[in-house]
mmCIF file of C-alpha atoms in Angstrom:
data_model
loop_
_atom_site.group_PDB
_atom_site.id
_atom_site.type_symbol
_atom_site.label_atom_id
_atom_site.label_comp_id
_atom_site.label_asym_id
_atom_site.label_seq_id
_atom_site.Cartn_x
_atom_site.Cartn_y
_atom_site.Cartn_z
ATOM 1 C CA UNK A 1 -252.762 28.033 58.099
ATOM 2 C CA UNK A 2 -255.178 28.680 55.636
ATOM 3 C CA UNK A 3 -258.581 29.159 56.743
ATOM 4 C CA UNK A 4 -261.047 26.518 55.842
ATOM 5 C CA UNK A 5 -262.319 27.974 52.561
ATOM 6 C CA UNK A 6 -258.667 27.044 51.148
ATOM 7 C CA UNK A 7 -258.447 23.320 52.055
ATOM 8 C CA UNK A 8 -257.563 20.929 51.294
ATOM 9 C CA UNK A 9 -256.620 22.919 48.433
ATOM 10 C CA UNK A 10 -257.976 26.009 46.189
ATOM 11 C CA UNK A 11 -258.557 25.938 42.571
ATOM 12 C CA UNK A 12 -257.864 29.746 42.220
ATOM 13 C CA UNK A 13 -259.007 29.971 38.287
ATOM 14 C CA UNK A 14 -262.361 28.355 39.330
ATOM 15 C CA UNK A 15 -262.715 29.923 42.585
ATOM 16 C CA UNK A 16 -261.838 33.762 41.013
ATOM 17 C CA UNK A 17 -264.195 32.726 38.178
ATOM 18 C CA UNK A 18 -261.478 34.153 35.697
ATOM 19 C CA UNK A 19 -263.638 33.193 32.566
ATOM 20 C CA UNK A 20 -265.682 36.281 33.584
ATOM 21 C CA UNK A 21 -262.785 38.904 33.857
ATOM 22 C CA UNK A 22 -264.532 40.651 37.119
ATOM 23 C CA UNK A 23 -261.952 39.588 39.770
ATOM 24 C CA UNK A 24 -259.058 39.194 37.522
ATOM 25 C CA UNK A 25 -257.476 41.597 34.883
ATOM 26 C CA UNK A 26 -256.064 40.741 31.211
ATOM 27 C CA UNK A 27 -254.356 43.190 29.225
ATOM 28 C CA UNK A 28 -253.151 42.468 25.554
ATOM 29 C CA UNK A 29 -253.404 39.439 23.782
ATOM 30 C CA UNK A 30 -254.756 37.107 26.426
ATOM 31 C CA UNK A 31 -257.456 34.344 24.754
ATOM 32 C CA UNK A 32 -259.355 31.622 26.607
ATOM 33 C CA UNK A 33 -258.929 28.708 24.108
ATOM 34 C CA UNK A 34 -259.763 24.794 23.855
ATOM 35 C CA UNK A 35 -256.604 22.634 24.246
ATOM 36 C CA UNK A 36 -257.239 19.327 22.506
ATOM 37 C CA UNK A 37 -254.441 17.493 24.264
ATOM 38 C CA UNK A 38 -255.484 18.489 27.843
ATOM 39 C CA UNK A 39 -259.190 18.107 26.396
ATOM 40 C CA UNK A 40 -260.211 21.533 28.216
ATOM 41 C CA UNK A 41 -259.900 25.175 28.708
ATOM 42 C CA UNK A 42 -256.674 26.964 28.806
ATOM 43 C CA UNK A 43 -255.636 30.398 28.493
ATOM 44 C CA UNK A 44 -252.608 31.953 25.647
ATOM 45 C CA UNK A 45 -251.080 35.013 26.899
ATOM 46 C CA UNK A 46 -248.699 36.379 24.208
ATOM 47 C CA UNK A 47 -246.923 39.168 22.681
ATOM 48 C CA UNK A 48 -243.478 40.807 22.334
ATOM 49 C CA UNK A 49 -244.060 42.815 25.587
ATOM 50 C CA UNK A 50 -244.324 40.921 28.739
ATOM 51 C CA UNK A 51 -245.759 44.282 30.559
ATOM 52 C CA UNK A 52 -248.255 44.650 27.904
ATOM 53 C CA UNK A 53 -249.535 41.614 27.849
ATOM 54 C CA UNK A 54 -250.903 39.433 30.979
ATOM 55 C CA UNK A 55 -253.412 37.640 33.197
ATOM 56 C CA UNK A 56 -253.406 39.247 36.803
ATOM 57 C CA UNK A 57 -255.118 37.819 39.958
ATOM 58 C CA UNK A 58 -256.500 39.803 41.752
ATOM 59 C CA UNK A 59 -258.065 42.729 39.328
ATOM 60 C CA UNK A 60 -256.496 45.820 41.061
ATOM 61 C CA UNK A 61 -252.999 45.960 42.835
ATOM 62 C CA UNK A 62 -254.850 47.113 46.303
ATOM 63 C CA UNK A 63 -256.744 44.085 46.545
ATOM 64 C CA UNK A 64 -255.479 40.605 47.395
ATOM 65 C CA UNK A 65 -256.187 36.844 46.958
ATOM 66 C CA UNK A 66 -254.635 36.450 50.773
ATOM 67 C CA UNK A 67 -254.109 32.516 50.375
ATOM 68 C CA UNK A 68 -252.137 31.095 52.802
ATOM 69 C CA UNK A 69 -251.609 27.550 51.388
ATOM 70 C CA UNK A 70 -247.824 26.337 51.145
ATOM 71 C CA UNK A 71 -247.222 25.448 47.691
ATOM 72 C CA UNK A 72 -248.413 27.245 44.957
ATOM 73 C CA UNK A 73 -249.129 25.132 41.550
ATOM 74 C CA UNK A 74 -248.735 26.330 38.194
ATOM 75 C CA UNK A 75 -250.062 24.205 35.487
ATOM 76 C CA UNK A 76 -248.699 25.779 32.425
ATOM 77 C CA UNK A 77 -246.619 25.615 28.992
ATOM 78 C CA UNK A 78 -244.156 28.105 27.805
ATOM 79 C CA UNK A 79 -244.280 28.886 24.031
ATOM 80 C CA UNK A 80 -241.889 27.234 21.851
ATOM 81 C CA UNK A 81 -238.828 29.230 21.057
ATOM 82 C CA UNK A 82 -240.375 32.306 22.920
ATOM 83 C CA UNK A 83 -239.820 33.976 26.314
ATOM 84 C CA UNK A 84 -242.027 34.501 29.324
ATOM 85 C CA UNK A 85 -242.328 36.422 32.735
ATOM 86 C CA UNK A 86 -244.412 35.549 36.014
ATOM 87 C CA UNK A 87 -244.375 37.482 38.947
ATOM 88 C CA UNK A 88 -245.620 36.493 42.620
ATOM 89 C CA UNK A 89 -246.315 39.334 44.752
ATOM 90 C CA UNK A 90 -246.150 37.521 48.610
ATOM 91 C CA UNK A 91 -246.837 38.914 51.886
ATOM 92 C CA UNK A 92 -244.479 37.864 54.974
ATOM 93 C CA UNK A 93 -245.437 37.946 58.616
ATOM 94 C CA UNK A 94 -243.319 41.098 59.166
ATOM 95 C CA UNK A 95 -245.796 42.623 56.741
ATOM 96 C CA UNK A 96 -243.298 43.400 54.162
ATOM 97 C CA UNK A 97 -244.342 42.625 50.125
ATOM 98 C CA UNK A 98 -241.878 40.685 48.687
ATOM 99 C CA UNK A 99 -242.030 40.166 44.394
ATOM 100 C CA UNK A 100 -240.922 36.480 43.183
ATOM 101 C CA UNK A 101 -240.016 36.409 39.675
ATOM 102 C CA UNK A 102 -238.993 33.887 37.438
ATOM 103 C CA UNK A 103 -238.377 34.361 33.644
ATOM 104 C CA UNK A 104 -236.670 32.715 30.713
ATOM 105 C CA UNK A 105 -235.387 36.221 30.220
ATOM 106 C CA UNK A 106 -233.431 36.290 33.115
ATOM 107 C CA UNK A 107 -229.518 35.406 32.706
ATOM 108 C CA UNK A 108 -228.643 34.990 36.670
ATOM 109 C CA UNK A 109 -230.214 35.068 40.072
ATOM 110 C CA UNK A 110 -230.593 38.949 41.643
ATOM 111 C CA UNK A 111 -231.830 39.660 44.848
ATOM 112 C CA UNK A 112 -232.941 42.688 46.762
ATOM 113 C CA UNK A 113 -234.616 42.677 50.182
ATOM 114 C CA UNK A 114 -237.943 43.271 48.207
ATOM 115 C CA UNK A 115 -237.479 40.914 44.625
ATOM 116 C CA UNK A 116 -235.908 37.698 44.047
ATOM 117 C CA UNK A 117 -235.398 37.080 40.514
ATOM 118 C CA UNK A 118 -234.990 33.321 39.288
ATOM 119 C CA UNK A 119 -234.096 32.056 35.505
ATOM 120 C CA UNK A 120 -236.441 29.507 34.460
ATOM 121 C CA UNK A 121 -234.468 26.716 32.545
ATOM 122 C CA UNK A 122 -236.835 24.896 30.323
ATOM 123 C CA UNK A 123 -236.002 21.212 29.633
ATOM 124 C CA UNK A 124 -236.159 19.428 26.451
ATOM 125 C CA UNK A 125 -238.574 16.480 26.105
ATOM 126 C CA UNK A 126 -237.018 13.329 26.987
ATOM 127 C CA UNK A 127 -235.480 11.614 23.786
ATOM 128 C CA UNK A 128 -235.502 15.059 22.146
ATOM 129 C CA UNK A 129 -231.963 16.340 20.282
ATOM 130 C CA UNK A 130 -231.691 18.805 23.280
ATOM 131 C CA UNK A 131 -232.072 16.654 25.832
ATOM 132 C CA UNK A 132 -229.007 16.066 28.201
ATOM 133 C CA UNK A 133 -227.999 19.187 26.930
ATOM 134 C CA UNK A 134 -225.410 21.602 29.028
ATOM 135 C CA UNK A 135 -226.992 24.254 31.379
ATOM 136 C CA UNK A 136 -225.699 27.005 29.760
ATOM 137 C CA UNK A 137 -227.527 25.635 26.397
ATOM 138 C CA UNK A 138 -230.941 25.549 28.347
ATOM 139 C CA UNK A 139 -230.801 29.356 29.069
ATOM 140 C CA UNK A 140 -233.129 31.570 26.948
ATOM 141 C CA UNK A 141 -236.245 30.815 25.300
ATOM 142 C CA UNK A 142 -238.096 27.662 25.458
ATOM 143 C CA UNK A 143 -237.167 24.662 22.864
ATOM 144 C CA UNK A 144 -239.685 23.894 20.307
ATOM 145 C CA UNK A 145 -240.357 20.643 22.073
ATOM 146 C CA UNK A 146 -241.236 22.229 25.463
ATOM 147 C CA UNK A 147 -244.080 20.430 27.474
ATOM 148 C CA UNK A 148 -246.746 20.960 29.828
ATOM 149 C CA UNK A 149 -245.239 21.902 33.113
ATOM 150 C CA UNK A 150 -246.457 21.285 36.799
ATOM 151 C CA UNK A 151 -244.384 23.849 38.833
ATOM 152 C CA UNK A 152 -244.950 23.486 42.247
ATOM 153 C CA UNK A 153 -243.383 26.656 44.304
ATOM 154 C CA UNK A 154 -242.544 26.162 47.927
ATOM 155 C CA UNK A 155 -243.297 29.912 48.923
ATOM 156 C CA UNK A 156 -242.390 29.601 52.932
ATOM 157 C CA UNK A 157 -239.067 28.046 52.275
ATOM 158 C CA UNK A 158 -238.295 30.686 49.400
ATOM 159 C CA UNK A 159 -238.819 33.491 51.331
ATOM 160 C CA UNK A 160 -236.706 31.678 54.280
ATOM 161 C CA UNK A 161 -234.013 30.274 52.393
ATOM 162 C CA UNK A 162 -233.418 33.478 49.956
ATOM 163 C CA UNK A 163 -234.295 36.469 52.704
ATOM 164 C CA UNK A 164 -234.599 34.597 55.804
ATOM 165 C CA UNK A 165 -238.552 35.864 56.169
ATOM 166 C CA UNK A 166 -241.771 34.414 57.168
ATOM 167 C CA UNK A 167 -244.425 33.846 54.942
ATOM 168 C CA UNK A 168 -247.867 34.994 55.553
ATOM 169 C CA UNK A 169 -249.647 35.094 52.378
ATOM 170 C CA UNK A 170 -250.039 35.024 48.457
ATOM 171 C CA UNK A 171 -251.461 38.779 47.457
ATOM 172 C CA UNK A 172 -251.411 38.611 43.636
ATOM 173 C CA UNK A 173 -250.159 36.530 40.679
ATOM 174 C CA UNK A 174 -249.345 38.573 37.242
ATOM 175 C CA UNK A 175 -248.614 35.591 34.600
ATOM 176 C CA UNK A 176 -246.733 37.719 31.387
ATOM 177 C CA UNK A 177 -246.348 36.551 27.696
ATOM 178 C CA UNK A 178 -245.212 34.233 26.322
ATOM 179 C CA UNK A 179 -247.231 31.338 27.789
ATOM 180 C CA UNK A 180 -250.347 28.658 27.496
ATOM 181 C CA UNK A 181 -252.035 28.448 31.348
ATOM 182 C CA UNK A 182 -253.964 25.558 32.708
ATOM 183 C CA UNK A 183 -254.876 26.585 36.178
ATOM 184 C CA UNK A 184 -253.567 27.747 39.435
ATOM 185 C CA UNK A 185 -253.788 26.353 42.983
ATOM 186 C CA UNK A 186 -253.195 26.628 46.536
ATOM 187 C CA UNK A 187 -252.530 23.729 49.484
ATOM 188 C CA UNK A 188 -250.750 22.411 52.408
ATOM 189 C CA UNK A 189 -250.388 19.120 50.592
ATOM 190 C CA UNK A 190 -247.920 17.635 48.055
ATOM 191 C CA UNK A 191 -249.646 16.723 44.884
ATOM 192 C CA UNK A 192 -247.800 13.975 43.279
ATOM 193 C CA UNK A 193 -249.341 13.699 39.757
ATOM 194 C CA UNK A 194 -247.826 10.430 39.077
ATOM 195 C CA UNK A 195 -249.878 8.504 41.790
ATOM 196 C CA UNK A 196 -253.109 7.396 41.497
ATOM 197 C CA UNK A 197 -255.717 7.407 44.226
ATOM 198 C CA UNK A 198 -255.791 3.933 44.392
ATOM 199 C CA UNK A 199 -252.085 3.863 44.997
ATOM 200 C CA UNK A 200 -252.243 6.638 47.660
ATOM 201 C CA UNK A 201 -254.269 4.841 49.431
ATOM 202 C CA UNK A 202 -252.064 1.703 49.499
ATOM 203 C CA UNK A 203 -249.169 3.345 50.354
ATOM 204 C CA UNK A 204 -250.783 5.733 53.160
ATOM 205 C CA UNK A 205 -248.899 8.810 51.369
ATOM 206 C CA UNK A 206 -251.601 11.056 53.438
ATOM 207 C CA UNK A 207 -249.770 10.710 56.663
ATOM 208 C CA UNK A 208 -246.799 12.038 54.860
ATOM 209 C CA UNK A 209 -248.688 14.908 53.391
ATOM 210 C CA UNK A 210 -248.357 13.558 50.257
ATOM 211 C CA UNK A 211 -251.867 13.349 47.888
ATOM 212 C CA UNK A 212 -253.060 12.588 44.043
ATOM 213 C CA UNK A 213 -253.310 15.612 41.936
ATOM 214 C CA UNK A 214 -257.264 16.643 42.415
ATOM 215 C CA UNK A 215 -258.832 15.526 39.285
ATOM 216 C CA UNK A 216 -259.781 19.146 38.208
ATOM 217 C CA UNK A 217 -256.244 20.327 38.201
ATOM 218 C CA UNK A 218 -254.642 17.031 36.682
ATOM 219 C CA UNK A 219 -253.207 16.388 33.028
ATOM 220 C CA UNK A 220 -254.887 13.620 31.050
ATOM 221 C CA UNK A 221 -252.820 10.490 30.816
ATOM 222 C CA UNK A 222 -254.022 7.981 28.332
ATOM 223 C CA UNK A 223 -254.299 4.704 29.192
ATOM 224 C CA UNK A 224 -250.880 2.746 29.249
ATOM 225 C CA UNK A 225 -248.665 5.556 29.946
ATOM 226 C CA UNK A 226 -247.285 6.896 32.532
ATOM 227 C CA UNK A 227 -247.453 10.695 33.933
ATOM 228 C CA UNK A 228 -243.826 11.542 33.765
ATOM 229 C CA UNK A 229 -243.121 10.104 30.413
ATOM 230 C CA UNK A 230 -245.377 12.834 29.385
ATOM 231 C CA UNK A 231 -245.199 16.143 31.427
ATOM 232 C CA UNK A 232 -242.712 17.862 33.222
ATOM 233 C CA UNK A 233 -242.858 18.434 37.596
ATOM 234 C CA UNK A 234 -240.952 20.893 38.964
ATOM 235 C CA UNK A 235 -240.182 21.429 42.595
ATOM 236 C CA UNK A 236 -238.548 24.380 43.702
ATOM 237 C CA UNK A 237 -236.598 24.489 46.358
ATOM 238 C CA UNK A 238 -235.892 20.596 44.998
ATOM 239 C CA UNK A 239 -236.683 18.133 47.293
ATOM 240 C CA UNK A 240 -234.895 17.680 50.346
ATOM 241 C CA UNK A 241 -232.363 20.641 49.037
ATOM 242 C CA UNK A 242 -230.398 22.344 51.851
ATOM 243 C CA UNK A 243 -228.586 24.695 49.511
ATOM 244 C CA UNK A 244 -230.130 27.609 47.267
ATOM 245 C CA UNK A 245 -230.643 27.060 43.832
ATOM 246 C CA UNK A 246 -229.646 30.004 41.611
ATOM 247 C CA UNK A 247 -231.996 29.096 39.108
ATOM 248 C CA UNK A 248 -235.728 27.135 38.163
ATOM 249 C CA UNK A 249 -235.549 23.867 36.705
ATOM 250 C CA UNK A 250 -236.506 20.227 36.436
ATOM 251 C CA UNK A 251 -233.388 18.874 39.007
ATOM 252 C CA UNK A 252 -234.987 15.307 39.148
ATOM 253 C CA UNK A 253 -238.368 13.917 37.278
ATOM 254 C CA UNK A 254 -239.236 11.762 40.127
ATOM 255 C CA UNK A 255 -242.228 11.780 42.145
ATOM 256 C CA UNK A 256 -242.762 13.920 44.922
ATOM 257 C CA UNK A 257 -243.668 10.938 47.080
ATOM 258 C CA UNK A 258 -239.665 10.889 47.998
ATOM 259 C CA UNK A 259 -240.060 14.062 50.275
ATOM 260 C CA UNK A 260 -238.647 13.966 53.352
ATOM 261 C CA UNK A 261 -238.859 17.279 55.462
ATOM 262 C CA UNK A 262 -242.079 19.077 55.429
ATOM 263 C CA UNK A 263 -240.894 21.797 57.142
ATOM 264 C CA UNK A 264 -239.467 24.784 55.684
ATOM 265 C CA UNK A 265 -235.799 25.254 55.329
ATOM 266 C CA UNK A 266 -233.529 26.453 58.172
ATOM 267 C CA UNK A 267 -230.803 28.823 56.630
ATOM 268 C CA UNK A 268 -227.147 27.316 57.806
ATOM 269 C CA UNK A 269 -224.007 29.162 58.174
ATOM 270 C CA UNK A 270 -222.912 28.050 54.722
ATOM 271 C CA UNK A 271 -226.353 29.049 53.192
ATOM 272 C CA UNK A 272 -225.771 32.783 54.608
ATOM 273 C CA UNK A 273 -222.164 32.846 53.236
ATOM 274 C CA UNK A 274 -223.160 31.944 49.821
ATOM 275 C CA UNK A 275 -226.132 34.137 50.029
ATOM 276 C CA UNK A 276 -224.164 37.238 51.309
ATOM 277 C CA UNK A 277 -222.050 36.428 48.241
ATOM 278 C CA UNK A 278 -224.820 36.675 45.704
ATOM 279 C CA UNK A 279 -226.098 39.889 47.068
ATOM 280 C CA UNK A 280 -222.515 41.390 47.052
ATOM 281 C CA UNK A 281 -222.092 40.287 43.099
ATOM 282 C CA UNK A 282 -225.392 41.416 42.467
ATOM 283 C CA UNK A 283 -225.708 45.356 42.603
ATOM 284 C CA UNK A 284 -229.597 46.205 43.239
ATOM 285 C CA UNK A 285 -229.183 48.516 40.267
ATOM 286 C CA UNK A 286 -229.031 45.467 38.038
ATOM 287 C CA UNK A 287 -232.434 44.448 39.331
ATOM 288 C CA UNK A 288 -234.677 46.763 37.006
ATOM 289 C CA UNK A 289 -236.312 45.238 34.227
ATOM 290 C CA UNK A 290 -238.207 46.567 31.818
ATOM 291 C CA UNK A 291 -241.798 45.528 32.698
#
């Protein structure tokens, strides 16, 4: 359970004062910019080599963020026609460190006892020429019209589902080129960006662990428009899922309020059999990456 100072949520960039670069590190082409659409500061990380261009929290590998919130929220936009990489180091209750990585560079899911690699599939904006393309065509670099995205990672469920491990806390985050990042946040609450504070009160969503996105974390929505028409919302593992997906992608643009089960997923025999097959197919030697 997160300590009091981490509840109801923790704005990571604000708490660790990213703009001062004392408790975080940057390497290569990392710059703070004012984004006209989001009406605020975003961090642009770009460069052809992910290992040489990144924003990292905390500053050194010997330190730990120590954040115990169940969900990690990443508000970001991949750069058009580019690849990006994100690494998360998490600690298990068995005192093991597991790296969770996702990238448009990865062609398939790969797994070892200490590293999970997920391909990230960028969806084209609704109504664009790439909308509804076959899944294989979404592999690779981000499309030209890629949108700002709220990615919600259920860290305990990822460890439980893919490695049968119990989650303890988030140790570090490394955001590598090429992407724009607005913010990071941890919480035990499911934030639904498409719901207003008044709507949440009327529907009494709080009793289901669902809350509106905090204002300091929200993307702006012009009057008369809807959040889900402007931005992408990806929850991983997806809502109500009992089977492991082999990539991170937008399964359904619907709101998080349809969540049915707030408990970490328990591995069934069918899931164990499938994961065993994945481990057999995937050679641990193939997991090495150039960064």
